[in-house]
Amino acid sequence: MIFDILLLSLAVIFIGGGLVLVKQLFKLAFFVQSFGSLLLTIVGIFVVASREDSGAQFTDKFHPQFGIDPLSGLFLIVLGIVAIPVLVFSGSYLDSDSKRDRVIACLSAAFIIILAGTVCARDPITLLGGWELMTIIPASIILIAHGNDKSVRRSGFIYVAITHIGGVGTWIAVILLAKYGVMGGGTHLHEGSPIQIAIVLSSLIGMGTKAGLMPMHVWLPRAHPAAPAPVSALMSGVMINIPIYLLIRVLVYWCRPLPVWVGIVVLTLGAVSAVGGVVYALFERQLKKLLALSSIENMGIITLGLGASLALTAHGKNDWAAIALAAALLHIINHSIFKSLLFLSAGTFEKTAKQLHIDRLSGLVHSLPVVGVSFFIGVMAISGLPPLNGFISEWLTIQSLIHVSTYGNFADGTIGAISLVAMAATVTLALFCFTKVIGLVLLGKEQFPRKKESSDSLLMGISTLFLALLCIILGLIPALYFGRLMQIAPWSSNKVSLLVLNLPGTGSLSPLCLGAILISGTFVLFLLRSNRSAKAAPTWLCGQKLTSKLYWSGSGFTKPARMILEPIIRPTRKITRVEELGITQSIEYEGEVPHLIESKLYSPISTWFMKVATIIRRVQSGSLGSYAAYLIGLIFVLLIAFRLGIL
Amino acid sequence: MNGFVIWLMILLGLAEVMVKRRTVAVGLVTAQALILVGFAISEANSIDRLIIAGALALRAFGLAFLYIYLIRRTHEVTPVIASIGPLSRAGIAISLSLALIWLFGSTTLVTPDTSKAVLVLVVFGVVTVITRRATLLQVLGIVLIENGLALSALVIPGGSSLFIEIGVTLDLILMSLVASAFHFRIFSEFGTANAGALRSLRD
Amino acid sequence: MTDVRSIEILAAATVGCPILCALLICFLSEQKILIFSKIAGIGTGCFGILLSSLLILDRRLQFDNKWIILDYRSAITIAVISIIGALSVGASFQYMKTQKDSIVGEHRRIRAYYIGIFLFWAITFAVPMAANIGFAWLLIEATTAMSALLVGFSGKKRALEAGWKYLILTSMGLGVALLGISLLASKIPVLGLNGMTWSAMHDFSGSHQEAMIIYIIIASGLATKIGWAPVHNWLPDAHSEAPPPVSGMLSAALLPTVLIVAWRFEIGFGAIIGRQSAQRIFILFGILSIAIAIPFLWQSLPWKRMLAYSSLENMGILALGIGFGNPIAIAGVVIHILGHAIAKSYGFYTSTPLFRHEPNAYRHTASGIARSSPALGVAMGTALGTLAAIPPSPLFISEVFIVFGGIESGHAVAAVIAVLLLALVFLGISHSLIELLAGKSFAHRVNVRFTRIEYLSFFFVVIALLGLTVVAFWLPSSHFIKALV
């Protein structure tokens, strides 16, 4: 029954995706699709709440099968809840007159269906098929949208290339799972058996690449910003969660019990991604790219939660393992909400300002009040400020990490402690980073005149506001559903009580009280504020009229951090003084924080590969004589190999 | 089959590898084919065998005429010179065939001698294709391979199939006709029937 | 018994029909040839399809005597040859109308071309039906001679070069294969060449070592004709310089046909030297062919040349599948043969409108086609996307099957290497795909509008490919595959 509703909702999205191609029905089609997404969300909520499976079970056979269980249901919720505002937003963001935009809209409907299909796939071949399409469809959207730009084509290629190379891991993992009957639930692998290790390592590579974990992340900051805003929101908000979903399936469901070192590896991956992502986000100047880098950070936080869960299970701490897993799942939900909110807002900013360089944006909260305020709430949430949702999941993750370092042995305890530090650093740096964003983008002098309210901007505002409200609500009442998330873990654990997040051995947190205190405190401070304003005075009196050149710049704001981190991140800068007749006319400053993994790891490898390819291509020399010689050479080599007993 | 015939076949093959003029090369492969005809007749025990001999003779003369006609119609202003000198060619051919015989070990046709002769002729043919540039000489390399194989077909126990033998003959004639069509066109397009000029297709 | 007789007659008709058509074409006028060839192509195709579907549906009809063998392997190959042959003859119409160059005189151009293509088709049909090994060899050699003429048909310098290399290299390779066959015949003492059928290989009287050497010789020789690395060098030249319909037939029909013959050898020798050893050679060729194709696919290539290198890669995948040799891998092979045939030949056919659209595409990479001519871009993109194994392409499923088969049959290392190599191949093809669709476009191009028949063929191809994908799920557990293993 519930499975039928799932099919119905996908059918509705499918129909909506078809209607979108008709110019006259463009707007309507999006509402049809968002209705389908709403159904999808309801299905997900129902499955998670009732904890009932529906549809087919997992199988090792190569026959397309679909079904839902609570874990899939959770990801359906994430998909649906992001898709609703994204679709409403697309209706006004995309242009119904442009054929290209209509095709993009159609493809994004396909993207949503594929994402749902991958989450509900119950057999190896559909899983792999969905996995491939999940990469290909956004890539084609990027190319359709901006394919005439050579650099975008290059980004698209790098995206497809790296995820595909990494995808080899997924292929191997899924095929091994099917081969050994693990997927269908028939067999359990022994702890530490070679097959188990092969599956775990290949899925970490394959799914880690697609999730954008460092050091396999290089495609992500290129691909996500290149897509149109709604698609970026789907990519960052939903798509990169799917590999985490599979990782949870593999590590938590199918390959149990795992040796402790798997937990350590996952924790390390998470810590590196979290810190690395936020550091590069801090120094990034293009807003969408910054958001993409922050996605890497958040994937890192989620992975930390997952790793904590794995390490804790290995020590038999099932309660805390369930909490850690639920923290990761909660952060997935939260991240998808605020990240899609931020990407959608960035889309509106781009429409207004025609660019996204954060040093050249300012005062957007004045130009776009509704979107601006939503963006502000989203930024607070992503920075982990209470009483918003990001705070809850990050707090829970930190709690889990503390317990890893408490319960662990020397190795995983140490890694747990290091991860804890990394997590703390991440949260701090994220706050730093997003303060910069708020200061530069939202505040400051109004640069872009406020346009007349149209129905389009109204819809855009509503969709961002919807997500912002979700950030607040989920931040206030996490205890209501956190217990359900804990039950998703395949082992039983004690529930935490309602309204107050009551964690065993730690004490409790009441987000509602915290929220009430904070909000009233802020209100009081607001009342107590004095009414100071700076007056413009002549320059010789140390006063000056504010011009945009006197504002903070992104690089100026982050300079202290850059100086501290200099030995690691190796920033480069170039100052050129343009002189004429001994007088300095102007000074040009170019500073950059190079992405070291890209320049020190990926570029040399690809250069080397291209060199080898050039050498091998000499085989095709064009000379008939040499081709004939290959034949005799082949016979000789095979015969010699046979004589030596190799064949 | 006596050793003299085998050695004669091999020597003719070696001469084919070393020879400079196309006309002489045609003569050499034709001579080989005629030896095969003689061998087929001398050991004839059925009417099939005679028909096979007839087919071989037909192909020997037919191809000889075809090739001579080609040589006369496509007169090279400057002879097409092989990339490697005749002695080196012979050296390569002999060492390769010795190596192959060694690798084959005891794998033989009926008698070890014939088997080795067949291998040697096949290697000589391949070496001709590898080292010669004149298009006609490359075709002759393939004819050399086929001569060796015809030799092997004649000594296979259980009788060779008339059908197959005639088929092989027809195939060789068909292939030669196609090759001559190409030879003509290459000569008229490139001004020389030199396979060394065919190097525009490469990566 | 009467059934068997009638299937024999049908088989003879399948081969005879194109020969008859070629004869008729000798006497028809130019204009009539163009019309007649279309009908004749469809007719011949129907004969072939009928034969293969009868063979697949009713197993009792299959038989095997001294000269003719009709089994599942023949049936698949005949199906491929009929479909691709009919499509190629159909596609020739457009080619003949737009391209005027030829190796023969202007007034004989159309006649010579159609006689050539029908004869080539007839011989290709006969190859998988040949039960006598020597006869099979003979037919393969004959396909070389016929198709070399067609490769050089345009008479341009590059086409002549390609045709020449193709002729010499494959004749030489087949010479080597014949050496192996005569060695084999000498070890089946009672029968001689006359009785040397595929089933007679059981009577091999030599040692294990001799069998292995003979097998190596035959495999290396046939590898030249199949286009397995490292003796594939003629393939990219011939397939890229031939007229597009001929390229389609060479790549999609002829290569798998010879592959089937090699497969029969693998099975025959497998019984003598052990299945594992026989399969190992195939796996080796498979890995090598995919690997060699990678660096070439990584560079910008003209459309047809890229398709040719992709054929090399796909022959490698098929070799791997046959080498793995368990039901699921074999199911993958069957799907792959069919899917590759349809997608590859369609890719080659699109080059006729492509050259109309962009004359430079003959020598340069096709880029930005979807920008300047959306219909053509979509058609080419579909072909290339299918070949890149992007789901729901049947090739995606077949590749998964083959890799799975590899792991299941205990060749885990080979399977893992194959997945890696396939990913590297994908890099090259995806780059070409991106440039093809979205790359730089030029102002001088005119938007090529598809005719109704071109749209129809596009939908036919899409439906055929999707149908194949659906069939693919059912295949591994079918009797059909069990009989092939």
JSON list of N, CA and C in Angstrom, two decimals, chain A residues 460-477:
[
{"chain": "A", "resi": 460, "resn": "MET", "atom": "N", "xyz": [10.04, 32.66, -4.94]},
{"chain": "A", "resi": 460, "resn": "MET", "atom": "CA", "xyz": [11.41, 32.39, -4.50]},
{"chain": "A", "resi": 460, "resn": "MET", "atom": "C", "xyz": [11.52, 32.63, -3.01]},
{"chain": "A", "resi": 461, "resn": "GLY", "atom": "N", "xyz": [10.93, 33.73, -2.56]},
{"chain": "A", "resi": 461, "resn": "GLY", "atom": "CA", "xyz": [10.97, 34.05, -1.14]},
{"chain": "A", "resi": 461, "resn": "GLY", "atom": "C", "xyz": [10.29, 32.98, -0.32]},
{"chain": "A", "resi": 462, "resn": "ILE", "atom": "N", "xyz": [9.11, 32.53, -0.80]},
{"chain": "A", "resi": 462, "resn": "ILE", "atom": "CA", "xyz": [8.37, 31.51, -0.03]},
{"chain": "A", "resi": 462, "resn": "ILE", "atom": "C", "xyz": [9.19, 30.24, 0.11]},
{"chain": "A", "resi": 463, "resn": "SER", "atom": "N", "xyz": [9.83, 29.84, -1.01]},
{"chain": "A", "resi": 463, "resn": "SER", "atom": "CA", "xyz": [10.55, 28.57, -0.91]},
{"chain": "A", "resi": 463, "resn": "SER", "atom": "C", "xyz": [11.74, 28.68, 0.04]},
{"chain": "A", "resi": 464, "resn": "THR", "atom": "N", "xyz": [12.44, 29.82, 0.02]},
{"chain": "A", "resi": 464, "resn": "THR", "atom": "CA", "xyz": [13.56, 29.92, 0.96]},
{"chain": "A", "resi": 464, "resn": "THR", "atom": "C", "xyz": [13.05, 30.05, 2.40]},
{"chain": "A", "resi": 465, "resn": "LEU", "atom": "N", "xyz": [11.95, 30.77, 2.55]},
{"chain": "A", "resi": 465, "resn": "LEU", "atom": "CA", "xyz": [11.40, 30.95, 3.89]},
{"chain": "A", "resi": 465, "resn": "LEU", "atom": "C", "xyz": [10.95, 29.62, 4.49]},
{"chain": "A", "resi": 466, "resn": "PHE", "atom": "N", "xyz": [10.38, 28.78, 3.61]},
{"chain": "A", "resi": 466, "resn": "PHE", "atom": "CA", "xyz": [9.94, 27.45, 4.04]},
{"chain": "A", "resi": 466, "resn": "PHE", "atom": "C", "xyz": [11.11, 26.68, 4.64]},
{"chain": "A", "resi": 467, "resn": "LEU", "atom": "N", "xyz": [12.24, 26.71, 3.94]},
{"chain": "A", "resi": 467, "resn": "LEU", "atom": "CA", "xyz": [13.42, 25.99, 4.43]},
{"chain": "A", "resi": 467, "resn": "LEU", "atom": "C", "xyz": [13.94, 26.62, 5.71]},
{"chain": "A", "resi": 468, "resn": "ALA", "atom": "N", "xyz": [13.90, 27.97, 5.77]},
{"chain": "A", "resi": 468, "resn": "ALA", "atom": "CA", "xyz": [14.39, 28.64, 6.97]},
{"chain": "A", "resi": 468, "resn": "ALA", "atom": "C", "xyz": [13.55, 28.26, 8.18]},
{"chain": "A", "resi": 469, "resn": "LEU", "atom": "N", "xyz": [12.22, 28.20, 7.97]},
{"chain": "A", "resi": 469, "resn": "LEU", "atom": "CA", "xyz": [11.34, 27.80, 9.08]},
{"chain": "A", "resi": 469, "resn": "LEU", "atom": "C", "xyz": [11.67, 26.38, 9.54]},
{"chain": "A", "resi": 470, "resn": "LEU", "atom": "N", "xyz": [11.94, 25.51, 8.55]},
{"chain": "A", "resi": 470, "resn": "LEU", "atom": "CA", "xyz": [12.31, 24.14, 8.91]},
{"chain": "A", "resi": 470, "resn": "LEU", "atom": "C", "xyz": [13.56, 24.12, 9.78]},
{"chain": "A", "resi": 471, "resn": "CYS", "atom": "N", "xyz": [14.52, 25.00, 9.44]},
{"chain": "A", "resi": 471, "resn": "CYS", "atom": "CA", "xyz": [15.74, 25.08, 10.24]},
{"chain": "A", "resi": 471, "resn": "CYS", "atom": "C", "xyz": [15.39, 25.39, 11.70]},
{"chain": "A", "resi": 472, "resn": "ILE", "atom": "N", "xyz": [14.45, 26.31, 11.88]},
{"chain": "A", "resi": 472, "resn": "ILE", "atom": "CA", "xyz": [14.10, 26.71, 13.25]},
{"chain": "A", "resi": 472, "resn": "ILE", "atom": "C", "xyz": [13.35, 25.58, 13.95]},
{"chain": "A", "resi": 473, "resn": "ILE", "atom": "N", "xyz": [12.34, 25.04, 13.26]},
{"chain": "A", "resi": 473, "resn": "ILE", "atom": "CA", "xyz": [11.50, 24.03, 13.91]},
{"chain": "A", "resi": 473, "resn": "ILE", "atom": "C", "xyz": [12.32, 22.80, 14.29]},
{"chain": "A", "resi": 474, "resn": "LEU", "atom": "N", "xyz": [13.11, 22.34, 13.33]},
{"chain": "A", "resi": 474, "resn": "LEU", "atom": "CA", "xyz": [13.90, 21.14, 13.61]},
{"chain": "A", "resi": 474, "resn": "LEU", "atom": "C", "xyz": [14.91, 21.40, 14.71]},
{"chain": "A", "resi": 475, "resn": "GLY", "atom": "N", "xyz": [15.31, 22.67, 14.86]},
{"chain": "A", "resi": 475, "resn": "GLY", "atom": "CA", "xyz": [16.23, 22.99, 15.93]},
{"chain": "A", "resi": 475, "resn": "GLY", "atom": "C", "xyz": [15.57, 22.99, 17.29]},
{"chain": "A", "resi": 476, "resn": "LEU", "atom": "N", "xyz": [14.26, 23.25, 17.30]},
{"chain": "A", "resi": 476, "resn": "LEU", "atom": "CA", "xyz": [13.60, 23.36, 18.59]},
{"chain": "A", "resi": 476, "resn": "LEU", "atom": "C", "xyz": [13.08, 22.02, 19.11]},
{"chain": "A", "resi": 477, "resn": "ILE", "atom": "N", "xyz": [12.67, 21.13, 18.21]},
{"chain": "A", "resi": 477, "resn": "ILE", "atom": "CA", "xyz": [12.04, 19.91, 18.71]},
{"chain": "A", "resi": 477, "resn": "ILE", "atom": "C", "xyz": [12.74, 18.64, 18.26]}
]
